[in-house]
Short mmCIF file of C-alpha atoms in Angstrom, two decimals:
data_model
loop_
_atom_site.label_atom_id
_atom_site.label_comp_id
_atom_site.label_asym_id
_atom_site.label_seq_id
_atom_site.Cartn_x
_atom_site.Cartn_y
_atom_site.Cartn_z
CA MET W 174 249.52 108.41 -46.19
CA ILE W 175 250.96 110.66 -43.47
CA ASP W 176 249.14 113.68 -44.91
CA VAL W 177 245.86 111.78 -45.06
CA LEU W 178 246.09 110.72 -41.43
CA VAL W 179 247.41 113.94 -39.94
CA GLN W 180 245.29 116.33 -41.97
CA GLY W 181 242.14 114.21 -42.44
CA SER W 182 239.13 116.21 -41.29
CA THR W 183 237.01 113.45 -39.72
CA SER W 184 237.34 110.35 -37.60
CA HIS W 185 235.88 108.36 -40.54
CA ASP W 186 238.86 109.44 -42.66
CA ARG W 187 241.19 108.13 -39.98
CA ILE W 188 239.33 104.83 -39.69
CA ARG W 189 239.31 104.33 -43.49
CA SER W 190 243.02 105.01 -43.60
CA LEU W 191 243.69 102.67 -40.72
CA CYS W 192 241.67 99.97 -42.44
CA LEU W 193 243.85 100.40 -45.53
CA ILE W 194 246.86 99.86 -43.27
CA ALA W 195 244.99 96.91 -41.79
CA GLY W 196 245.02 95.17 -45.14
CA ALA W 197 248.82 95.16 -45.13
CA LEU W 198 248.95 94.19 -41.46
CA LEU W 199 246.42 91.41 -41.97
CA PHE W 200 248.57 90.06 -44.80
CA LEU W 201 251.38 89.87 -42.25
CA GLY W 202 249.09 88.32 -39.64
CA LEU W 203 249.13 91.44 -37.45
CA GLY W 204 245.56 92.79 -37.49
CA GLY W 205 242.53 93.87 -39.47
CA CYS W 206 239.13 95.54 -39.29
CA ALA W 207 236.24 94.13 -37.27
CA THR W 208 232.57 94.99 -36.90
CA ASN W 209 231.85 97.14 -33.87
CA PRO W 210 229.27 95.32 -31.66
CA VAL W 211 227.58 98.65 -30.89
CA THR W 212 227.52 100.60 -34.16
CA GLY W 213 228.02 97.94 -36.80
CA ASP W 214 230.81 100.08 -38.28
CA GLN W 215 234.21 98.74 -39.21
CA ASN W 216 236.88 99.42 -36.56
CA PHE W 217 240.61 98.88 -36.85
CA VAL W 218 241.65 96.20 -34.34
CA MET W 219 244.71 94.04 -33.89
CA PHE W 220 243.16 91.59 -31.43
CA GLY W 221 240.40 89.02 -31.78
CA GLU W 222 237.77 88.57 -29.09
CA ASP W 223 239.62 85.60 -27.55
CA THR W 224 242.67 87.81 -27.03
CA GLU W 225 240.46 90.58 -25.67
CA LEU W 226 239.02 88.22 -23.04
CA GLU W 227 242.49 86.94 -22.20
CA MET W 228 243.65 90.53 -21.59
CA GLY W 229 240.92 90.87 -18.96
CA ARG W 230 241.64 87.50 -17.32
CA THR W 231 245.36 88.15 -17.17
CA ASN W 232 245.16 91.65 -15.73
CA HIS W 233 242.26 91.19 -13.28
CA PRO W 234 244.45 89.56 -10.58
CA LYS W 235 247.01 92.35 -11.02
CA ILE W 236 244.34 95.01 -10.41
CA ILE W 237 243.16 93.23 -7.25
CA SER W 238 246.75 92.89 -6.06
CA GLU W 239 247.47 96.58 -6.67
CA TYR W 240 244.30 98.11 -5.19
CA GLY W 241 242.83 95.40 -2.98
CA ARG W 242 239.24 94.17 -2.98
CA TYR W 243 237.04 95.98 -0.47
CA ASN W 244 236.11 93.60 2.35
CA ASP W 245 232.33 94.00 2.42
CA GLU W 246 230.59 91.12 0.69
CA GLN W 247 227.12 92.64 1.01
CA LEU W 248 228.32 95.77 -0.80
CA GLN W 249 230.10 93.67 -3.43
CA ARG W 250 226.91 91.70 -4.12
CA TYR W 251 224.90 94.91 -4.34
CA VAL W 252 227.23 96.45 -6.92
CA GLN W 253 227.30 93.19 -8.90
CA SER W 254 223.48 93.08 -8.97
CA VAL W 255 223.21 96.66 -10.23
CA GLY W 256 225.86 96.02 -12.86
CA GLU W 257 224.14 92.86 -14.09
CA LYS W 258 220.87 94.77 -14.68
CA LEU W 259 222.75 97.06 -17.06
CA ALA W 260 224.83 94.32 -18.69
CA SER W 261 221.65 92.36 -19.50
CA VAL W 262 220.44 95.19 -21.76
CA SER W 263 223.84 95.98 -23.27
CA HIS W 264 225.15 95.24 -26.77
CA ARG W 265 227.29 92.35 -25.54
CA LYS W 266 224.97 90.27 -23.37
CA ASP W 267 227.02 87.14 -24.08
CA LEU W 268 229.90 88.30 -21.86
CA VAL W 269 230.18 87.37 -18.19
CA TYR W 270 230.60 90.70 -16.37
CA ARG W 271 232.42 91.05 -13.06
CA PHE W 272 231.89 94.20 -11.01
CA THR W 273 234.37 94.79 -8.18
CA VAL W 274 234.59 97.44 -5.47
CA LEU W 275 238.26 98.26 -4.93
CA ASP W 276 239.65 99.17 -1.50
CA SER W 277 241.05 102.52 -2.56
CA PRO W 278 240.27 106.12 -1.53
CA VAL W 279 241.12 107.30 -5.05
CA ILE W 280 238.06 108.56 -6.96
CA ASN W 281 238.03 106.28 -9.97
CA ALA W 282 236.21 103.69 -12.07
CA PHE W 283 237.53 101.80 -15.08
CA ALA W 284 237.10 98.63 -17.12
CA LEU W 285 239.36 96.00 -18.60
CA PRO W 286 238.54 94.43 -21.96
CA GLY W 287 236.27 91.42 -21.65
CA GLY W 288 233.82 92.56 -18.96
CA TYR W 289 235.91 93.34 -15.86
CA VAL W 290 234.55 96.55 -14.32
CA TYR W 291 235.91 98.32 -11.23
CA ILE W 292 234.73 101.13 -8.99
CA THR W 293 236.63 102.38 -5.95
CA ARG W 294 235.03 102.96 -2.57
CA GLY W 295 236.55 106.43 -2.94
CA LEU W 296 234.15 107.19 -5.78
CA MET W 297 231.22 105.37 -4.19
CA ALA W 298 231.48 107.68 -1.15
CA TYR W 299 230.53 110.67 -3.31
CA LEU W 300 227.61 109.08 -5.17
CA ASN W 301 224.13 109.67 -3.78
CA SER W 302 221.80 107.17 -5.41
CA GLU W 303 221.60 103.77 -7.03
CA ALA W 304 220.95 105.54 -10.32
CA GLU W 305 224.30 107.35 -10.02
CA LEU W 306 226.04 104.04 -9.26
CA ALA W 307 224.34 102.57 -12.31
CA ALA W 308 225.52 105.53 -14.39
CA VAL W 309 229.16 104.87 -13.44
CA LEU W 310 228.85 101.14 -14.17
CA GLY W 311 226.90 101.78 -17.38
CA HIS W 312 229.61 104.14 -18.64
CA GLU W 313 232.26 101.49 -18.02
CA ILE W 314 230.13 98.79 -19.66
CA GLY W 315 230.00 101.12 -22.66
CA HIS W 316 233.80 101.03 -22.88
CA VAL W 317 233.62 97.22 -22.91
CA THR W 318 230.79 96.88 -25.43
CA ALA W 319 232.35 99.37 -27.86
CA ARG W 320 235.75 97.66 -27.42
CA HIS W 321 237.46 100.94 -26.60
CA GLY W 322 240.38 99.31 -24.80
CA VAL W 323 241.16 97.04 -27.75
CA ARG W 324 240.77 99.89 -30.25
CA GLN W 325 243.03 102.15 -28.19
CA GLN W 326 245.71 99.48 -27.90
CA SER W 327 245.43 98.69 -31.60
CA ALA W 328 245.90 102.34 -32.57
CA ALA W 329 248.99 102.60 -30.36
CA GLN W 330 250.57 99.51 -31.88
CA ALA W 331 249.58 100.51 -35.40
CA ALA W 332 251.51 103.76 -35.08
CA ASN W 333 254.66 101.84 -34.13
CA ILE W 334 254.17 99.06 -36.68
CA GLY W 335 253.33 101.59 -39.38
CA TYR W 336 256.69 103.23 -38.87
CA THR W 337 258.52 99.88 -38.86
CA LEU W 338 256.94 98.80 -42.14
CA GLY W 339 257.48 102.21 -43.71
CA SER W 340 261.13 102.34 -42.77
CA ILE W 341 261.68 98.97 -44.41
CA LEU W 342 259.85 99.88 -47.63
CA ILE W 343 260.74 103.57 -47.97
CA PRO W 344 264.39 104.51 -47.31
CA GLU W 345 263.50 108.17 -46.83
CA LEU W 346 261.66 107.29 -43.61
CA ARG W 347 264.81 106.00 -41.95
CA ASN W 348 265.65 109.12 -39.97
CA ALA W 349 264.84 110.70 -36.63
CA GLY W 350 262.62 113.39 -38.14
CA SER W 351 260.30 110.84 -39.68
CA GLN W 352 260.24 108.84 -36.44
CA ASN W 353 259.04 111.99 -34.65
CA ILE W 354 256.26 112.41 -37.22
CA PHE W 355 255.05 108.88 -36.57
CA ASN W 356 255.22 109.47 -32.81
CA MET W 357 253.06 112.56 -33.28
CA LEU W 358 250.72 110.59 -35.52
CA GLY W 359 250.20 107.92 -32.88
CA GLY W 360 249.63 110.59 -30.22
CA ALA W 361 247.17 112.48 -32.40
CA LEU W 362 245.11 109.36 -33.05
CA LEU W 363 244.98 108.40 -29.39
CA SER W 364 244.25 111.87 -28.03
CA GLY W 365 241.60 112.24 -30.74
CA TYR W 366 239.94 109.04 -29.60
CA GLY W 367 239.92 110.04 -25.93
CA ARG W 368 237.01 112.48 -25.90
CA GLU W 369 235.07 110.58 -28.57
CA HIS W 370 235.33 107.32 -26.66
CA GLU W 371 234.24 108.98 -23.42
CA LEU W 372 231.26 110.62 -25.09
CA GLU W 373 230.32 107.34 -26.74
CA SER W 374 230.46 105.62 -23.34
CA ASP W 375 228.28 108.38 -21.86
CA ARG W 376 225.76 107.76 -24.66
CA LEU W 377 225.83 103.99 -24.21
CA GLY W 378 225.69 104.26 -20.43
CA ALA W 379 222.64 106.54 -20.63
CA GLU W 380 220.97 104.08 -23.02
CA TYR W 381 221.65 101.14 -20.68
CA LEU W 382 220.34 103.16 -17.73
CA ALA W 383 217.06 103.84 -19.53
CA ARG W 384 216.65 100.25 -20.74
CA ALA W 385 217.32 98.93 -17.20
CA GLY W 386 214.72 101.23 -15.67
CA TYR W 387 216.95 103.99 -14.28
CA ASP W 388 216.81 107.71 -15.01
CA PRO W 389 219.40 108.28 -17.79
CA HIS W 390 219.99 111.84 -16.56
CA ALA W 391 221.87 110.33 -13.62
CA MET W 392 224.80 110.27 -16.06
CA ILE W 393 224.96 114.07 -15.90
CA ASP W 394 224.70 113.94 -12.10
CA VAL W 395 227.77 111.67 -11.93
CA ILE W 396 229.82 113.86 -14.26
CA THR W 397 228.83 116.84 -12.11
CA VAL W 398 230.24 114.96 -9.09
CA LEU W 399 233.52 114.46 -10.96
CA LYS W 400 233.66 118.07 -12.13
CA ASN W 401 233.08 119.35 -8.58
CA GLN W 402 235.85 117.06 -7.35
CA GLU W 403 238.17 118.54 -9.96
CA ILE W 404 237.29 122.10 -8.89
CA PHE W 405 237.81 121.23 -5.21
CA ALA W 406 241.14 119.47 -5.86
CA ALA W 407 242.44 122.46 -7.84
CA ALA W 408 241.43 124.85 -5.04
CA GLU W 409 243.11 122.65 -2.41
CA ALA W 410 246.31 122.44 -4.44
CA LYS W 411 246.40 126.23 -4.79
CA LYS W 412 245.81 126.65 -1.04
CA GLN W 413 248.70 124.28 -0.32
CA GLY W 414 251.01 126.03 -2.78
CA ARG W 415 251.33 123.17 -5.24
CA ASP W 416 250.40 122.63 -8.88
CA TYR W 417 247.30 120.64 -9.76
CA GLN W 418 247.40 118.22 -12.65
CA GLY W 419 243.75 117.84 -13.60
CA TYR W 420 242.00 115.15 -15.58
CA HIS W 421 242.84 115.10 -19.30
CA GLY W 422 240.41 117.76 -20.45
CA LEU W 423 237.21 115.70 -20.53
CA PHE W 424 235.54 118.11 -18.12
CA ALA W 425 236.80 121.37 -19.57
CA SER W 426 233.33 122.83 -19.11
CA HIS W 427 230.65 122.15 -16.52
CA PRO W 428 228.27 119.31 -17.51
CA ASP W 429 225.34 121.74 -17.41
CA ASN W 430 227.02 123.68 -20.26
CA ASP W 431 228.23 120.69 -22.28
CA THR W 432 225.75 120.60 -25.15
CA ARG W 433 227.14 117.37 -26.65
CA LEU W 434 226.79 115.57 -23.31
CA GLN W 435 223.31 116.97 -22.76
CA GLY W 436 222.38 115.80 -26.24
CA VAL W 437 223.51 112.19 -25.92
CA VAL W 438 221.87 111.81 -22.50
CA THR W 439 218.57 113.35 -23.60
CA ALA W 440 218.59 111.04 -26.63
CA ALA W 441 218.42 108.06 -24.24
CA ASP W 442 214.93 109.10 -23.08
CA LYS W 443 213.44 107.16 -26.01
CA TYR W 444 214.69 103.90 -24.44
CA LYS W 445 212.86 104.47 -21.14
CA VAL W 446 210.74 101.55 -19.95
CA THR W 447 209.64 103.34 -16.76
CA ASP W 448 209.76 106.86 -15.37
CA GLY W 449 213.29 106.07 -14.25
CA LYS W 450 214.13 105.11 -10.70
CA ILE W 451 216.67 106.92 -8.52
CA ASP W 452 216.74 104.82 -5.29
CA ARG W 453 218.63 107.23 -3.03
CA THR W 454 217.65 105.54 0.26
CA ALA W 455 218.64 102.04 -0.89
CA TYR W 456 222.06 103.29 -1.97
CA LEU W 457 222.75 105.19 1.25
CA ASP W 458 221.75 102.12 3.29
CA HIS W 459 224.35 100.04 1.44
CA ILE W 460 227.26 102.46 1.93
CA ALA W 461 226.54 103.16 5.62
CA GLY W 462 229.65 102.16 7.57
CA MET W 463 231.91 102.22 4.50
CA THR W 464 235.50 103.33 5.04
CA PHE W 465 236.17 106.93 4.00
CA GLY W 466 239.67 107.97 2.97
CA ASP W 467 242.65 105.83 3.94
CA SER W 468 242.05 102.45 5.58
CA GLU W 469 243.67 101.35 8.84
CA GLU W 470 245.40 98.53 6.99
CA GLN W 471 247.02 101.02 4.62
CA GLY W 472 247.67 103.72 7.23
CA ILE W 473 246.01 107.10 7.75
CA ARG W 474 247.14 110.42 6.28
CA SER W 475 246.13 113.52 8.21
CA GLY W 476 247.61 116.83 7.09
CA ASN W 477 251.37 116.28 7.01
CA HIS W 478 251.15 113.39 9.50
CA PHE W 479 250.89 109.64 8.88
CA TYR W 480 249.66 107.07 11.40
CA HIS W 481 249.74 103.28 11.15
CA LEU W 482 247.81 101.44 13.84
CA ALA W 483 248.80 97.84 13.04
CA MET W 484 252.52 98.64 12.69
CA GLY W 485 252.38 101.05 15.64
CA PHE W 486 254.22 104.05 14.25
CA ALA W 487 253.72 107.68 13.24
CA VAL W 488 255.83 109.96 11.07
CA ASP W 489 255.66 113.62 10.04
CA PHE W 490 256.42 114.90 6.55
CA PRO W 491 257.19 118.50 5.57
CA GLU W 492 254.17 120.80 5.59
CA LYS W 493 252.39 121.25 2.24
CA TRP W 494 254.17 118.25 0.70
CA GLN W 495 251.91 115.81 -1.13
CA ILE W 496 251.86 112.42 0.65
CA ASN W 497 251.38 109.35 -1.56
CA ASN W 498 250.52 106.12 0.23
CA ASN W 499 251.76 103.44 -2.17
CA PRO W 500 251.31 99.69 -1.57
CA ASP W 501 254.93 99.18 -0.50
CA SER W 502 256.15 102.65 0.48
CA LEU W 503 255.27 106.13 1.66
CA GLN W 504 256.30 109.06 -0.51
CA ALA W 505 256.12 112.81 0.01
CA VAL W 506 256.70 115.24 -2.87
CA ALA W 507 257.59 118.92 -2.48
CA PRO W 508 255.00 121.46 -3.72
CA ASP W 509 257.19 122.37 -6.69
CA GLY W 510 257.96 118.73 -7.44
CA LYS W 511 261.70 119.31 -7.08
CA ALA W 512 262.29 117.02 -4.10
CA VAL W 513 260.96 113.75 -2.76
CA VAL W 514 261.40 111.68 0.37
CA GLU W 515 260.42 108.00 0.40
CA MET W 516 260.04 105.61 3.30
CA GLY W 517 259.75 101.82 3.35
CA ALA W 518 260.00 99.04 5.95
CA ALA W 519 261.85 95.73 6.08
CA ASP W 520 261.95 92.92 8.64
CA LEU W 521 264.99 92.66 10.87
CA ASN W 522 266.54 89.18 10.85
CA ARG W 523 270.05 89.67 12.19
CA LYS W 524 271.17 91.80 15.13
CA LEU W 525 272.89 94.49 13.09
CA THR W 526 273.37 98.15 13.87
CA PRO W 527 271.51 100.57 11.56
CA GLU W 528 274.86 101.40 9.92
CA GLN W 529 275.57 97.71 9.33
CA PHE W 530 272.04 97.28 7.92
CA ILE W 531 272.70 99.95 5.30
CA LYS W 532 276.00 98.42 4.27
CA GLN W 533 275.02 94.73 4.40
CA ARG W 534 271.31 94.63 3.57
CA LEU W 535 271.06 97.68 1.31
CA LYS W 536 274.54 97.12 -0.18
CA ILE W 537 275.41 100.81 0.18
CA THR W 538 279.03 100.83 1.29
CA THR W 539 280.13 104.37 0.47
CA ILE W 540 278.51 106.92 2.80
CA ARG W 541 279.61 110.49 3.45
CA SER W 542 278.97 112.44 6.65
CA GLY W 543 277.54 109.33 8.31
CA GLN W 544 276.28 109.61 11.87
CA SER W 545 274.43 107.50 14.41
CA PHE W 546 271.55 109.14 16.26
CA LYS W 547 268.79 108.42 18.74
CA SER W 548 265.40 110.10 18.31
CA HIS W 549 262.18 109.40 20.25
CA GLY W 550 264.12 106.56 21.89
CA LEU W 551 264.83 104.89 18.54
CA ASP W 552 268.26 104.03 17.12
CA GLY W 553 269.12 105.25 13.65
CA TYR W 554 271.90 106.02 11.22
CA THR W 555 272.00 108.50 8.34
CA GLY W 556 274.40 109.80 5.75
CA ILE W 557 274.88 110.96 2.16
CA ALA W 558 275.24 108.56 -0.76
CA LEU W 559 275.23 108.64 -4.55
CA SER W 560 272.59 106.92 -6.64
CA GLN W 561 273.07 107.14 -10.41
CA ASP W 562 275.18 110.29 -9.89
CA LYS W 563 272.42 111.87 -7.77
CA THR W 564 273.07 112.93 -4.17
CA VAL W 565 270.61 111.26 -1.77
CA ARG W 566 270.04 111.30 1.98
CA ILE W 567 269.81 107.72 3.26
CA ALA W 568 268.72 106.67 6.74
CA VAL W 569 267.63 103.59 8.65
CA VAL W 570 265.69 103.76 11.93
CA TYR W 571 264.82 100.74 14.05
CA LEU W 572 261.36 100.36 15.57
CA LYS W 573 260.48 97.02 17.20
CA ASP W 574 261.39 94.26 14.72
CA LYS W 575 261.52 96.44 11.61
CA ALA W 576 264.00 98.70 9.88
CA TYR W 577 262.43 101.85 8.46
CA ILE W 578 264.39 102.97 5.40
CA PHE W 579 264.39 106.58 4.15
CA PHE W 580 265.66 108.05 0.91
CA GLY W 581 265.54 111.78 0.18
CA GLY W 582 266.61 113.43 -3.04
CA ALA W 583 266.22 116.57 -5.11
CA GLU W 584 265.80 117.22 -8.81
CA THR W 585 269.44 118.31 -9.08
CA ASN W 586 272.48 117.98 -6.84
CA ALA W 587 272.61 121.76 -6.58
CA LEU W 588 269.17 121.78 -4.95
CA PHE W 589 269.91 118.96 -2.50
CA SER W 590 271.18 121.18 0.34
CA GLN W 591 268.00 123.27 0.12
CA TYR W 592 265.89 120.26 1.08
CA ASP W 593 268.26 118.20 3.22
CA GLN W 594 267.05 119.60 6.55
CA ALA W 595 263.48 118.66 5.61
CA PHE W 596 264.69 115.11 4.91
CA LEU W 597 266.39 114.95 8.31
CA ASN W 598 263.33 116.31 10.11
CA THR W 599 261.17 113.61 8.52
CA ILE W 600 263.63 110.85 9.37
CA LYS W 601 263.89 111.92 13.02
CA SER W 602 260.13 112.35 13.41
CA LEU W 603 259.49 108.59 13.27
CA HIS W 604 258.15 107.39 16.62
CA SER W 605 256.03 104.73 18.27
CA LEU W 606 252.34 105.50 18.12
CA ARG W 607 251.33 107.36 21.29
CA GLU W 608 248.12 106.86 23.25
CA ASP W 609 246.79 110.23 22.08
CA GLU W 610 247.44 109.22 18.44
CA ILE W 611 245.53 105.92 18.49
CA LYS W 612 242.24 107.60 17.60
CA LEU W 613 243.96 109.48 14.78
CA ALA W 614 245.17 106.15 13.39
CA GLN W 615 241.64 104.74 13.17
CA GLU W 616 239.90 104.87 9.81
CA LEU W 617 236.97 107.17 9.18
CA LYS W 618 233.51 105.75 8.47
CA ILE W 619 230.53 107.10 6.57
CA GLN W 620 227.43 107.43 8.72
CA ILE W 621 223.94 108.09 7.36
CA LEU W 622 221.98 110.51 9.55
CA ARG W 623 218.60 112.17 9.44
CA VAL W 624 219.15 115.94 9.34
CA GLY W 625 217.68 117.86 12.30
CA LYS W 626 216.31 121.38 12.20
CA ASN W 627 219.45 122.83 13.86
CA ASP W 628 221.93 120.90 11.73
CA ASN W 629 224.16 122.59 9.17
CA TYR W 630 227.49 121.82 7.53
CA ALA W 631 229.43 124.09 9.89
CA SER W 632 228.17 122.20 12.97
CA TRP W 633 228.67 118.81 11.28
CA ALA W 634 232.22 119.76 10.32
CA LYS W 635 233.06 120.35 14.02
CA GLN W 636 231.84 116.84 14.84
CA SER W 637 233.65 115.23 11.90
CA ARG W 638 237.14 113.74 11.96
CA ILE W 639 237.85 114.97 8.43
CA SER W 640 241.05 116.97 8.90
CA ASN W 641 241.22 118.69 5.52
CA SER W 642 238.51 121.24 4.54
CA PRO W 643 235.70 119.33 6.31
CA ILE W 644 232.86 121.68 5.31
CA GLU W 645 233.76 121.49 1.62
CA GLN W 646 234.21 117.72 1.75
CA LEU W 647 230.88 117.17 3.51
CA ARG W 648 229.20 119.29 0.85
CA LEU W 649 230.90 117.24 -1.87
CA LEU W 650 229.77 114.01 -0.20
CA ASN W 651 226.16 115.13 -0.18
CA GLY W 652 225.98 116.77 -3.61
CA ASP W 653 225.79 120.29 -2.15
CA TYR W 654 229.14 121.67 -3.36
CA PRO W 655 230.04 124.52 -3.35
CA ASN W 656 227.42 126.45 -1.35
CA GLY W 657 224.48 124.13 -0.61
CA GLU W 658 223.14 123.50 2.89
CA LEU W 659 221.64 120.56 4.76
CA LYS W 660 217.85 120.29 4.62
CA PRO W 661 215.90 119.16 7.71
CA GLY W 662 214.43 115.69 7.34
CA GLN W 663 216.74 114.50 4.55
CA LEU W 664 219.18 111.61 4.89
CA ALA W 665 222.77 112.82 4.63
CA LYS W 666 226.33 111.51 4.98
CA GLN W 667 228.50 112.39 7.94
CA VAL W 668 232.07 111.17 8.47
CA ARG W 669 233.21 110.14 11.94
#
């Protein structure tokens, strides 16, 4: 069975083999094969539709809690209406679909099983028509209708269950070497599904676009947006001296050169009910005024600086370090990934010194080289501690009614001294937001402008508050990356 699965030449071989396994699993009440709503083929699944819907219901509140729902009800209704046009011509019209714009600058869209579809405002900023929005939503609907999430989860569990059953029935499998083979088997199945599932969702999305009256070739436009983002991100990482971990190989080539993608999109032309609408103006009208990048509520990153208007503070991280703005902490990672500094905040309830706060609230009682300090008029305390045998720099700085807590550590204890001064510089940079920083702490907004005859990206970049590669980012926003130029009379996005 291992040889069949590992060496089988086609995905049909894998499915047939999995369905043979399914017979044994079904006997044990663990799974079986079900008819795919899209293709009519038999797919290996371990979850019924009721469980699939429950997975969506259970995880939807967690997604909203993690990312936040973007506070623009008109935009939310617009995205829902576009999504419903596509869902009404999909292979699973019986589902109730929910389309949500997430309050995140990350460029992303995804779906949960059962009809929960998400798109971030970060991705919406870079789209340039209603047809492109429909292409993103149609692709995600394709994941739902083809039950990709359930099939992926089933394959993962099957690999583990397959080993468990085998080790009970066949004594020779009870060793580490065989466990590694099954781990590789599970990985091979899942990585094999990745590209096929994405291509299938591209095909389904293009079909739904055509059936709903949109131009199906908008699917290629969206993937071009994502590919250009990948190219830009890699160039920025190189410029900043850090490694870039790209997407998992789905865009290895440019969409214009991807013959399989071109084929599945062109095949959707036969479903066209109209010439295919684009609706660029309607889309731009709906995203006018949308937040670009970090929100004020989450705090604003600008170069190696971070500003938080509501909490009234600013802090500087080491230059070229990657700043991650997590829901409950700030984190900066060294370009080589060998050091990290993290900052969080906690309410002050008792009148303790920063040193007492560390010992009583954080329960860290053993501190080496401890010292009190005052920086930017703020009281703080810092020292060296051990955490799971790792040397860390710990500090607490008081600002108003909050304690700001810092941890800095390196990959190894031997490297700690190399980064410790950077940790200290970050800790002592914390200060109350100054008058001249208030504007920097305000979120950026997308504005839709009519291009004049003297306008170009260079002049727009000087007027923009984008701090990082503004010309390149404005070109990305308007679909002109890498070398395009503004055209007089067109509507275009500016960020101010």
